[in-house]
Amino acid sequence: MRVGACFKESERQMATRKKVELVDPDPNPAPIDYDKIAADLELLYRNPRAPLGIDTETTGLQVFDGRAHCIGISYAGLPEGEPVSGYLGFAHAVGEPAPAELVDKLAYVLEQQGRPLIIQNAQFDIQSLLTADIDIRGQEFYDLPTMANLIDENMPSKGMDAIAKKFAPHVSKLTEDEWLNNQKKIGWPLVTPERMYAYATNDAEVTFVSWCEMIEHKEWLALAPDYWEHKQKTILTLLEMRRRGVRLNHEAAQVMADIGRARMKVLLEELGYPNLGPKALTELLLEKLQLPVIKRSAKTGDPSFDKEVMAEYDEMLEKVDSDLSKVILEYRGWQKAVSSGYQAYLNVVSPDGRVRTEYTTHVTRTGRLSSKEPNLQQIPKESDREKKPWNWQMKAVFEPTDGFRMWNVDYSQLELRLMAAFAGVPSLKQVFIEGRDIFDEMAEALGYPRQTIKTFVYANSYGAGDKKIARSIGITLAEAKKLRSDYLAEYPQLGLFSRKLETMAKRNKKIPMWSGRFRHMPYPSEAYKAMNSFIQGGGADIVERAMVRIAEEVCDENCYLLMQIHDAFVFEIKDG
């Protein structure tokens, strides 16, 4: 019998359940028509290549470390033009489970070779099915959020509701059942298969119908023929990385989190503020340090201190030689290191001592992978204990499995190489071919320090204006304009290539990437980002394809891919 382990409520679930006082509005749902489901499965069995939308229900989100497992599966499809849909709940805490023979038939249908499976969250649902002893990793599958990102990466959300609203507005998702939504948060402890049926079945139906519309979308049809095959491999590679996780030195992370909190308290006392909120930042940055207002709130007109603005202020503070700027920088360094690093790792570490980040393929507009819960792509490359004491243990809190060692491998100046190659800059290509330092060469040619040129080159390629460049490298506006002019005079091919991409973005509202996908820019005002998108996105595509090849050709029981941090890979390799 192919069903998951028996459901056992955790103490957390029981405690949370006591807080839920909502009364079920539908305590006596209609019985499930298992004869109808049996007929559906027979029809699907006879049509092994018929696409099928699926969704799983679980006791929680922790399916990757064994704390949660699948309790039921919903399906929806159109074999032979006949609509089929239903839900089989086989491991609910309450109620009668679905007949075991039907669960076995559904498992067989899902594993039938050649059947495309359509999923809203492929990494999660593939792992969820594995907890029920159903393995679809060898099947063709489609992940809707990733598809949505390829069709229109500018969508503010790629959740099921947003996808359905954009691509299949003629279908509706059942989202207003407050009692069920509360039960979902705590692992469905009071929900029978009958009560779940309409809710779960609707998820699979909306998933399937949305996919039917998406595969006919003009932007989907414009992708390179083999692009989705590669993307499936990417998702499976990320799935295996998440399944393994990376081992956390709990004690080291806790020590650094405690040190950081203690140090932040001292620094706030030194600054004379209870926190670094807008009032404190206004007085410290704008009044005492006389830094310029970078951006104002559209609503209030007050100075803005959002994430992007503060990143600019951090760059400016590093160039201000004062005790005050050093204190502010140290506080902000510890604040980020503790909240996004050390404590974030402790908050999500699994019982087996490993951290399992979720790498996503549908969040960034450039096509880069993103990481969340926790964000392991924020781990800094450099960790100088003297200059940035808050970062020096960020890598060290992760350690290899016994008998293994950790290795870090990364690309050297990947985006700059890509820029030199596509723009066709002979002098820069020759520097790379001969293995010389590109920024030393550019600094000598332009007459500026190496670090200044490095900061300028990346800021310029990312579409920064003269004012932002002046602030980021600590020069006057006139000097920034002259530097840009000298740069384009020295390397005219870069300016030509940037203008070519910008013109293409304005004319076509998108630019093609070398890999066969597109970066969409629906508004002419965004065209200045074309160069950045092409270079950053193109570099991300190179890294992603290398990651897939590594997983297929290198990784085995002696070598595991643990993390991908932009243009770097972290491996766990067996001693010897």
Coordinates of C-alpha atoms in Angstrom, one line a residue:
M1 CA 0.0 0.0 0.0
R2 CA 1.6 3.2 -1.2
V3 CA 0.7 5.8 1.5
G4 CA 2.7 8.0 3.8
A5 CA 3.4 7.4 7.4
C6 CA 0.5 7.7 9.9
F7 CA -0.2 11.3 10.9
K8 CA 0.9 12.2 14.4
E9 CA 0.2 15.7 15.7
S10 CA 3.2 17.6 17.1
E11 CA 3.0 19.5 20.4
R12 CA 3.2 22.7 18.3
Q13 CA 0.2 21.7 16.2
M14 CA -1.9 20.8 19.2
A15 CA -1.0 24.0 21.0
T16 CA -1.9 26.0 17.9
R17 CA -5.1 24.1 17.3
K18 CA -6.4 25.2 20.8
K19 CA -6.1 28.8 19.7
V20 CA -8.4 28.3 16.7
E21 CA -11.9 29.0 17.7
L22 CA -13.5 29.2 14.3
V23 CA -16.6 27.0 13.8
D24 CA -16.5 24.9 10.6
P25 CA -19.3 26.3 8.3
D26 CA -19.6 23.0 6.6
P27 CA -19.3 20.2 9.2
N28 CA -21.2 17.6 7.1
P29 CA -19.8 17.7 3.5
A30 CA -21.1 15.3 0.9
P31 CA -19.4 11.9 0.8
I32 CA -16.7 11.3 -1.8
D33 CA -17.7 9.4 -4.9
Y34 CA -14.9 6.9 -5.1
D35 CA -16.5 5.2 -8.1
K36 CA -16.1 8.4 -10.1
I37 CA -12.5 8.7 -9.0
A38 CA -11.9 5.0 -10.0
A39 CA -13.3 5.8 -13.5
D40 CA -11.1 8.9 -13.7
L41 CA -8.0 6.9 -12.9
E42 CA -8.9 4.2 -15.5
L43 CA -9.3 6.9 -18.1
L44 CA -5.9 8.4 -17.2
Y45 CA -4.3 4.9 -17.2
R46 CA -5.4 4.4 -20.8
N47 CA -3.9 7.7 -21.7
P48 CA -0.4 7.7 -20.3
R49 CA 0.6 10.9 -22.2
A50 CA -2.3 13.0 -21.1
P51 CA -1.1 16.0 -19.1
L52 CA -2.3 16.1 -15.5
G53 CA -2.4 18.9 -13.0
I54 CA -1.6 17.8 -9.4
D55 CA -1.3 19.3 -5.9
T56 CA -0.5 17.8 -2.6
E57 CA -1.7 18.5 0.9
T58 CA 0.7 18.1 3.8
T59 CA 1.0 18.4 7.5
G60 CA 3.3 21.4 7.2
L61 CA 6.0 22.9 5.2
Q62 CA 8.9 20.9 6.6
V63 CA 8.7 18.0 4.1
F64 CA 12.4 18.2 3.3
D65 CA 13.6 17.2 6.7
G66 CA 10.9 14.7 7.6
R67 CA 8.9 16.8 10.0
A68 CA 5.9 17.0 7.7
H69 CA 4.5 14.6 5.1
C70 CA 1.9 14.3 2.4
I71 CA -1.7 13.5 3.5
G72 CA -3.5 13.6 0.1
I73 CA -3.2 14.3 -3.6
S74 CA -5.6 16.2 -5.9
Y75 CA -5.5 15.8 -9.7
A76 CA -7.2 17.4 -12.8
G77 CA -6.9 16.8 -16.5
L78 CA -8.6 16.3 -19.8
P79 CA -7.8 12.9 -21.2
E80 CA -9.7 12.1 -24.5
G81 CA -11.4 15.5 -24.0
E82 CA -13.1 14.2 -20.8
P83 CA -12.6 16.4 -17.7
V84 CA -11.4 14.5 -14.7
S85 CA -10.6 15.8 -11.2
G86 CA -10.7 14.7 -7.6
Y87 CA -8.9 14.3 -4.3
L88 CA -7.6 11.3 -2.5
G89 CA -6.9 11.9 1.2
F90 CA -5.0 8.9 2.6
A91 CA -3.3 10.1 5.8
H92 CA -5.6 12.6 7.4
A93 CA -5.7 12.8 11.2
V94 CA -9.4 12.4 11.2
G95 CA -11.9 10.7 8.9
E96 CA -11.8 7.6 6.8
P97 CA -8.8 7.3 4.4
A98 CA -9.3 6.8 0.7
P99 CA -9.3 3.1 -0.5
A100 CA -5.7 1.9 -0.6
E101 CA -6.2 0.4 -4.1
L102 CA -7.2 3.8 -5.5
V103 CA -4.1 5.4 -3.9
D104 CA -2.0 2.7 -5.6
K105 CA -3.7 3.4 -8.9
L106 CA -3.1 7.2 -8.6
A107 CA 0.6 6.5 -7.8
Y108 CA 0.9 4.4 -10.9
V109 CA -0.8 7.1 -13.0
L110 CA 1.6 9.7 -11.7
E111 CA 4.6 7.6 -12.4
Q112 CA 3.6 6.5 -15.9
Q113 CA 6.4 7.5 -18.2
G114 CA 5.6 10.2 -20.7
R115 CA 2.9 11.9 -18.7
P116 CA 3.5 15.7 -18.2
L117 CA 2.7 16.8 -14.7
I118 CA 1.7 20.3 -14.0
I119 CA 2.5 21.7 -10.5
Q120 CA 2.2 25.0 -8.7
N121 CA 5.4 24.5 -6.6
A122 CA 7.4 21.7 -8.1
Q123 CA 10.2 21.4 -5.6
F124 CA 7.8 21.2 -2.7
D125 CA 5.2 18.8 -4.3
I126 CA 7.9 16.4 -5.7
Q127 CA 9.4 16.1 -2.2
S128 CA 5.9 15.9 -0.7
L129 CA 5.1 12.9 -3.0
L130 CA 8.4 11.3 -2.0
T131 CA 7.1 11.2 1.6
A132 CA 4.3 9.1 0.3
D133 CA 6.7 6.8 -1.6
I134 CA 5.7 8.3 -5.0
D135 CA 8.7 9.3 -7.1
I136 CA 8.1 11.6 -10.1
R137 CA 11.6 12.9 -10.5
G138 CA 12.0 11.1 -13.8
Q139 CA 8.8 12.6 -15.3
E140 CA 8.3 15.7 -17.5
F141 CA 6.8 18.4 -15.3
Y142 CA 5.9 22.1 -15.5
D143 CA 6.4 24.5 -12.6
L144 CA 3.8 27.3 -13.0
P145 CA 5.7 30.1 -11.1
T146 CA 8.8 29.5 -13.2
M147 CA 6.8 29.5 -16.4
A148 CA 5.1 32.7 -15.3
N149 CA 8.6 34.3 -14.7
L150 CA 9.7 33.3 -18.2
I151 CA 6.5 34.7 -19.8
D152 CA 6.4 37.9 -17.7
E153 CA 9.1 38.3 -15.0
N154 CA 7.6 41.7 -14.1
M155 CA 4.5 40.1 -12.5
P156 CA 4.6 41.3 -8.8
S157 CA 3.5 37.9 -7.6
K158 CA 3.7 34.4 -9.0
G159 CA 1.4 32.8 -6.5
M160 CA -1.5 30.6 -7.6
D161 CA -4.1 33.4 -7.2
A162 CA -2.0 35.9 -9.3
I163 CA -1.2 33.3 -12.0
A164 CA -4.9 32.3 -12.3
K165 CA -6.0 35.9 -12.4
K166 CA -3.5 36.8 -15.2
F167 CA -3.7 33.7 -17.4
A168 CA -7.0 32.1 -16.6
P169 CA -9.4 34.7 -15.3
H170 CA -12.3 32.6 -16.3
V171 CA -11.6 30.1 -13.5
S172 CA -11.7 30.9 -9.8
K173 CA -9.7 29.7 -6.8
L174 CA -11.5 28.8 -3.6
T175 CA -9.7 31.1 -1.1
E176 CA -12.5 32.3 1.1
D177 CA -13.0 29.3 3.4
E178 CA -11.6 30.9 6.6
W179 CA -11.9 27.7 8.6
L180 CA -10.0 25.7 6.2
N181 CA -7.3 28.4 5.8
N182 CA -6.8 28.3 9.5
Q183 CA -6.6 24.6 9.6
K184 CA -4.0 24.7 6.8
K185 CA -1.7 26.7 9.0
I186 CA -1.6 24.0 11.7
G187 CA -1.4 20.9 9.5
W188 CA -5.1 20.1 8.9
P189 CA -5.7 18.4 12.3
L190 CA -9.5 18.6 12.2
V191 CA -10.1 18.2 8.4
T192 CA -11.5 15.0 7.0
P193 CA -10.9 14.0 3.3
E194 CA -14.6 14.9 2.6
R195 CA -14.1 18.4 4.0
M196 CA -10.9 18.8 2.0
Y197 CA -12.3 17.5 -1.3
A198 CA -13.6 20.7 -3.0
Y199 CA -10.8 22.9 -1.7
A200 CA -8.0 20.5 -2.8
T201 CA -9.6 19.5 -6.1
N202 CA -10.0 23.2 -7.0
D203 CA -6.2 23.7 -6.6
A204 CA -5.5 21.0 -9.2
E205 CA -8.2 22.3 -11.6
V206 CA -6.9 25.9 -11.4
T207 CA -3.3 24.6 -11.9
F208 CA -4.3 22.6 -15.0
V209 CA -6.4 25.3 -16.6
S210 CA -3.8 28.0 -16.0
W211 CA -1.1 25.8 -17.6
C212 CA -3.3 25.2 -20.7
E213 CA -3.5 28.9 -21.2
M214 CA 0.2 29.5 -20.5
I215 CA 1.6 27.0 -23.0
E216 CA -0.2 28.9 -25.7
H217 CA 1.0 32.3 -24.7
K218 CA 3.1 34.0 -27.4
E219 CA 6.0 34.7 -25.0
W220 CA 6.1 31.0 -24.0
L221 CA 6.1 30.0 -27.6
A222 CA 9.0 32.4 -28.3
L223 CA 11.4 30.6 -26.0
A224 CA 14.1 28.3 -27.4
P225 CA 12.7 24.8 -28.0
D226 CA 15.0 23.2 -25.4
Y227 CA 14.8 25.9 -22.8
W228 CA 12.2 24.2 -20.6
E229 CA 14.0 20.9 -20.6
H230 CA 17.0 22.8 -19.1
K231 CA 14.7 24.5 -16.5
Q232 CA 13.3 21.2 -15.3
K233 CA 16.9 20.0 -14.7
T234 CA 17.6 23.2 -12.8
I235 CA 14.6 22.7 -10.5
L236 CA 15.6 19.0 -9.9
T237 CA 19.1 20.1 -9.1
L238 CA 17.9 22.7 -6.6
L239 CA 15.5 20.1 -5.1
E240 CA 18.4 17.7 -4.4
M241 CA 20.4 20.6 -2.8
R242 CA 17.5 21.4 -0.6
R243 CA 17.0 17.7 0.4
R244 CA 20.6 17.5 1.6
G245 CA 20.9 20.9 3.2
V246 CA 24.2 22.2 4.7
R247 CA 25.3 21.4 8.3
L248 CA 25.2 24.3 10.8
N249 CA 27.6 24.7 13.7
H250 CA 24.8 25.6 16.1
E251 CA 27.1 26.7 18.9
A252 CA 29.2 28.9 16.7
A253 CA 26.1 30.6 15.2
Q254 CA 24.6 31.2 18.6
V255 CA 27.8 32.7 19.9
M256 CA 28.0 35.1 17.0
A257 CA 24.3 36.0 17.3
D258 CA 24.8 36.8 21.0
I259 CA 28.0 38.8 20.4
G260 CA 26.2 40.8 17.7
R261 CA 23.2 41.6 19.9
A262 CA 25.5 42.7 22.7
R263 CA 27.6 44.8 20.4
M264 CA 24.6 46.5 18.8
K265 CA 23.3 47.5 22.3
V266 CA 26.7 49.1 23.0
L267 CA 26.7 50.9 19.7
L268 CA 23.2 52.3 20.1
E269 CA 24.2 53.7 23.5
E270 CA 27.2 55.3 21.9
L271 CA 25.0 56.8 19.2
G272 CA 22.4 58.0 21.8
Y273 CA 19.4 56.4 20.1
P274 CA 17.1 53.5 21.0
N275 CA 17.2 52.3 17.4
L276 CA 18.2 53.5 14.0
G277 CA 14.8 54.4 12.7
P278 CA 14.0 57.3 10.2
K279 CA 14.4 60.0 12.9
A280 CA 17.8 58.8 14.0
L281 CA 19.0 58.3 10.4
T282 CA 17.8 61.8 9.4
E283 CA 19.8 63.4 12.3
L284 CA 22.9 61.2 11.9
L285 CA 23.2 60.9 8.1
L286 CA 21.7 64.1 6.8
E287 CA 22.4 66.6 9.6
K288 CA 25.5 65.5 11.4
L289 CA 27.4 63.8 8.5
Q290 CA 25.9 66.2 5.9
L291 CA 25.2 63.4 3.4
P292 CA 22.8 64.2 0.6
V293 CA 19.1 63.2 0.4
I294 CA 19.1 60.3 -2.1
K295 CA 15.4 59.8 -2.4
R296 CA 12.2 61.1 -0.8
S297 CA 8.9 59.4 -0.1
A298 CA 6.3 59.9 -2.8
K299 CA 3.6 60.3 -0.1
T300 CA 5.1 62.4 2.6
G301 CA 8.2 64.0 0.9
D302 CA 10.3 62.9 3.8
P303 CA 13.8 61.4 3.2
S304 CA 13.6 57.7 2.3
F305 CA 15.7 55.1 4.0
D306 CA 14.6 52.0 2.2
K307 CA 16.8 49.0 1.5
E308 CA 18.2 50.3 -1.8
V309 CA 18.8 53.8 -0.4
M310 CA 20.6 52.4 2.7
A311 CA 22.9 50.3 0.5
E312 CA 24.0 53.6 -1.2
Y313 CA 24.5 55.3 2.2
D314 CA 26.6 52.3 3.3
E315 CA 28.9 52.9 0.3
M316 CA 29.1 56.6 1.1
L317 CA 29.8 55.9 4.8
E318 CA 32.7 53.7 4.0
K319 CA 34.4 56.7 2.3
V320 CA 33.7 59.1 5.2
D321 CA 36.7 59.2 7.5
S322 CA 34.9 59.8 10.9
D323 CA 34.3 57.9 14.1
L324 CA 30.5 58.5 13.7
S325 CA 30.4 56.8 10.2
K326 CA 32.4 53.9 11.6
V327 CA 29.9 53.3 14.4
I328 CA 26.9 53.5 12.1
L329 CA 28.5 51.1 9.7
E330 CA 29.4 48.6 12.4
Y331 CA 25.9 48.7 13.9
R332 CA 24.3 48.2 10.5
G333 CA 26.8 45.4 9.8
W334 CA 25.9 43.5 13.0
Q335 CA 22.2 44.2 12.5
K336 CA 22.2 42.5 9.1
A337 CA 24.6 39.7 10.1
V338 CA 22.4 38.7 13.1
S339 CA 19.0 39.2 11.5
S340 CA 19.7 37.8 8.1
G341 CA 22.6 35.5 9.0
Y342 CA 23.4 33.9 12.4
Q343 CA 19.9 34.1 14.0
A344 CA 18.1 33.4 10.7
Y345 CA 20.1 30.1 10.4
L346 CA 19.3 29.2 14.0
N347 CA 15.6 29.9 13.4
V348 CA 15.3 27.4 10.5
V349 CA 17.8 24.7 11.3
S350 CA 16.3 21.2 11.1
P351 CA 16.4 18.6 13.9
D352 CA 19.3 16.9 12.0
G353 CA 21.4 20.1 12.3
R354 CA 21.2 21.1 8.7
V355 CA 19.9 24.3 7.1
R356 CA 17.8 23.9 4.0
T357 CA 17.3 27.0 2.0
E358 CA 14.7 27.3 -0.8
Y359 CA 16.3 28.3 -4.0
T360 CA 13.7 29.8 -6.3
T361 CA 13.6 30.2 -10.1
H362 CA 10.8 32.7 -10.3
V363 CA 11.6 35.7 -8.2
T364 CA 14.3 37.8 -9.8
R365 CA 13.7 39.8 -13.0
T366 CA 17.2 39.2 -14.4
G367 CA 16.9 35.4 -14.1
R368 CA 19.3 34.9 -11.2
L369 CA 18.3 32.3 -8.6
S370 CA 17.2 33.7 -5.3
S371 CA 17.3 32.1 -1.9
K372 CA 15.0 32.4 1.1
E373 CA 14.4 31.0 4.6
P374 CA 17.3 31.6 5.0
N375 CA 18.9 33.7 2.3
L376 CA 22.2 31.9 1.8
Q377 CA 23.1 34.2 -1.1
Q378 CA 23.8 36.9 1.4
I379 CA 26.9 35.1 2.7
P380 CA 29.8 37.6 1.9
K381 CA 32.7 36.5 -0.2
E382 CA 35.2 38.2 2.0
S383 CA 35.3 38.1 5.8
D384 CA 38.1 40.3 7.2
R385 CA 37.9 40.1 11.0
E386 CA 39.5 43.5 11.4
K387 CA 37.5 45.4 8.9
K388 CA 34.1 43.7 9.2
P389 CA 34.0 41.6 12.4
W390 CA 30.3 40.9 12.0
N391 CA 31.0 38.9 8.8
W392 CA 34.1 36.9 9.7
Q393 CA 32.3 33.8 10.9
M394 CA 29.5 33.9 8.4
K395 CA 31.0 31.1 6.3
A396 CA 32.6 29.3 9.3
V397 CA 29.2 28.5 11.0
F398 CA 28.7 26.0 8.2
E399 CA 30.7 22.9 8.4
P400 CA 31.0 19.7 6.4
T401 CA 29.6 16.3 7.2
D402 CA 32.0 14.0 9.1
G403 CA 34.5 12.6 6.6
F404 CA 34.0 15.4 4.1
R405 CA 35.5 18.8 3.4
M406 CA 33.9 21.9 2.1
W407 CA 35.1 23.5 -1.2
N408 CA 34.3 26.8 -2.7
V409 CA 34.6 27.2 -6.5
D410 CA 33.6 30.4 -8.3
Y411 CA 33.9 32.2 -11.7
S412 CA 36.5 34.9 -12.1
Q413 CA 34.9 38.2 -13.2
L414 CA 32.2 36.4 -15.1
E415 CA 30.0 39.4 -15.9
L416 CA 32.9 41.5 -17.1
R417 CA 34.1 38.7 -19.4
L418 CA 30.6 38.4 -20.8
M419 CA 30.4 42.1 -21.4
A420 CA 33.8 42.2 -23.2
A421 CA 32.9 39.2 -25.3
F422 CA 29.5 40.3 -26.5
A423 CA 30.5 43.9 -27.0
G424 CA 33.6 42.8 -28.8
V425 CA 36.3 44.8 -27.0
P426 CA 39.7 43.5 -28.4
S427 CA 41.8 45.0 -25.6
L428 CA 39.7 43.6 -22.8
K429 CA 39.4 40.2 -24.4
Q430 CA 43.2 40.0 -24.8
V431 CA 43.7 40.8 -21.1
F432 CA 41.4 37.9 -20.1
I433 CA 43.1 35.6 -22.6
E434 CA 46.5 36.4 -21.2
G435 CA 45.4 36.0 -17.6
R436 CA 46.2 39.6 -16.5
D437 CA 44.2 41.6 -14.0
I438 CA 41.4 43.4 -15.8
F439 CA 40.9 46.1 -13.3
D440 CA 44.7 46.9 -13.0
E441 CA 44.7 47.4 -16.7
M442 CA 41.6 49.6 -16.8
A443 CA 42.8 51.6 -13.8
E444 CA 46.1 52.3 -15.6
A445 CA 44.3 53.3 -18.8
L446 CA 41.9 55.6 -17.0
G447 CA 44.2 57.0 -14.4
Y448 CA 42.2 56.0 -11.3
P449 CA 42.8 53.6 -8.4
R450 CA 41.8 50.0 -9.0
Q451 CA 39.0 49.9 -6.5
T452 CA 37.5 53.1 -7.9
I453 CA 37.5 51.7 -11.4
K454 CA 36.0 48.4 -10.2
T455 CA 33.1 50.1 -8.5
F456 CA 32.6 52.4 -11.4
V457 CA 32.6 49.6 -14.1
Y458 CA 29.9 47.5 -12.2
A459 CA 27.8 50.5 -11.3
N460 CA 27.9 51.8 -14.9
S461 CA 27.0 48.4 -16.4
Y462 CA 24.1 48.2 -13.9
G463 CA 22.7 51.4 -15.3
A464 CA 23.7 53.9 -12.5
G465 CA 23.5 57.6 -13.3
D466 CA 26.3 60.1 -12.8
K467 CA 25.0 61.2 -9.4
K468 CA 24.9 57.6 -8.1
I469 CA 28.3 56.9 -9.4
A470 CA 29.7 60.0 -7.8
R471 CA 28.2 59.0 -4.5
S472 CA 29.3 55.4 -4.6
I473 CA 32.9 56.1 -5.3
G474 CA 33.2 59.4 -3.5
I475 CA 34.0 61.9 -6.3
T476 CA 32.3 65.0 -7.6
L477 CA 29.6 65.0 -10.2
A478 CA 31.9 66.6 -12.7
E479 CA 34.5 63.9 -12.0
A480 CA 31.9 61.2 -12.5
K481 CA 30.9 62.6 -15.8
K482 CA 34.5 62.9 -17.0
L483 CA 35.2 59.3 -15.8
R484 CA 32.3 58.0 -17.8
S485 CA 33.4 60.0 -20.9
D486 CA 36.9 58.7 -20.6
Y487 CA 35.7 55.2 -20.1
L488 CA 33.6 55.2 -23.3
A489 CA 36.4 56.9 -25.2
E490 CA 38.8 54.1 -24.1
Y491 CA 36.3 51.3 -24.8
P492 CA 33.8 52.6 -27.4
Q493 CA 32.5 49.1 -28.2
L494 CA 30.9 49.1 -24.7
G495 CA 28.9 52.2 -25.4
L496 CA 27.8 51.0 -28.8
F497 CA 26.7 47.6 -27.4
S498 CA 24.7 49.3 -24.6
R499 CA 23.0 51.6 -27.0
K500 CA 22.1 48.7 -29.3
L501 CA 20.5 46.8 -26.4
E502 CA 18.7 50.0 -25.2
T503 CA 17.3 50.6 -28.7
M504 CA 16.2 46.9 -29.0
A505 CA 14.4 47.2 -25.6
K506 CA 12.5 50.3 -26.7
R507 CA 11.6 48.8 -30.1
N508 CA 10.7 45.3 -29.1
K509 CA 9.9 45.8 -25.4
K510 CA 12.3 42.9 -24.7
I511 CA 15.8 41.8 -25.3
P512 CA 16.9 38.2 -26.1
M513 CA 19.3 36.4 -23.8
W514 CA 22.0 34.0 -25.3
S515 CA 20.3 31.1 -23.6
G516 CA 17.0 31.4 -25.5
R517 CA 14.9 33.3 -23.0
F518 CA 14.0 37.0 -22.9
R519 CA 14.1 40.0 -20.5
H520 CA 10.9 41.9 -20.9
M521 CA 10.9 45.7 -20.6
P522 CA 7.4 47.0 -21.4
Y523 CA 8.2 50.6 -20.7
P524 CA 10.7 52.8 -22.6
S525 CA 11.8 54.3 -19.4
E526 CA 13.3 50.9 -18.4
A527 CA 15.4 50.6 -21.4
Y528 CA 18.5 51.9 -19.7
K529 CA 18.6 48.6 -17.7
A530 CA 19.0 46.6 -20.9
M531 CA 22.8 46.2 -20.6
N532 CA 22.6 45.3 -16.9
S533 CA 19.9 42.7 -17.6
F534 CA 21.8 41.2 -20.5
I535 CA 25.1 40.9 -18.6
Q536 CA 23.7 39.9 -15.2
G537 CA 21.1 37.6 -16.6
G538 CA 23.5 36.1 -19.1
G539 CA 26.0 35.4 -16.4
A540 CA 23.2 33.8 -14.3
D541 CA 22.4 31.5 -17.2
I542 CA 26.0 30.4 -17.6
V543 CA 26.2 29.6 -13.9
E544 CA 22.8 27.8 -13.9
R545 CA 23.8 25.6 -16.8
A546 CA 27.1 24.8 -15.2
M547 CA 25.3 23.8 -12.0
V548 CA 23.1 21.4 -13.9
R549 CA 26.1 19.8 -15.7
I550 CA 28.0 19.5 -12.4
A551 CA 25.0 17.8 -10.8
E552 CA 24.7 15.4 -13.7
E553 CA 28.4 14.7 -14.4
V554 CA 30.3 15.3 -11.2
C555 CA 28.1 14.8 -8.1
D556 CA 27.7 11.4 -6.5
E557 CA 28.1 9.8 -3.0
N558 CA 31.6 11.4 -2.8
C559 CA 30.7 14.9 -3.9
Y560 CA 27.6 16.9 -3.1
L561 CA 26.6 20.4 -4.3
L562 CA 25.4 22.3 -1.2
M563 CA 25.0 25.9 -2.2
Q564 CA 25.0 28.3 -5.1
I565 CA 25.9 31.9 -4.3
H566 CA 25.5 33.9 -7.5
D567 CA 28.7 32.9 -9.4
A568 CA 30.0 30.5 -6.8
F569 CA 29.4 26.9 -5.8
V570 CA 29.9 25.3 -2.4
F571 CA 30.6 21.6 -2.4
E572 CA 31.0 18.9 0.2
I573 CA 33.6 16.4 -1.0
K574 CA 34.7 13.2 0.7
D575 CA 38.2 13.2 2.1
G576 CA 40.7 11.6 -0.3

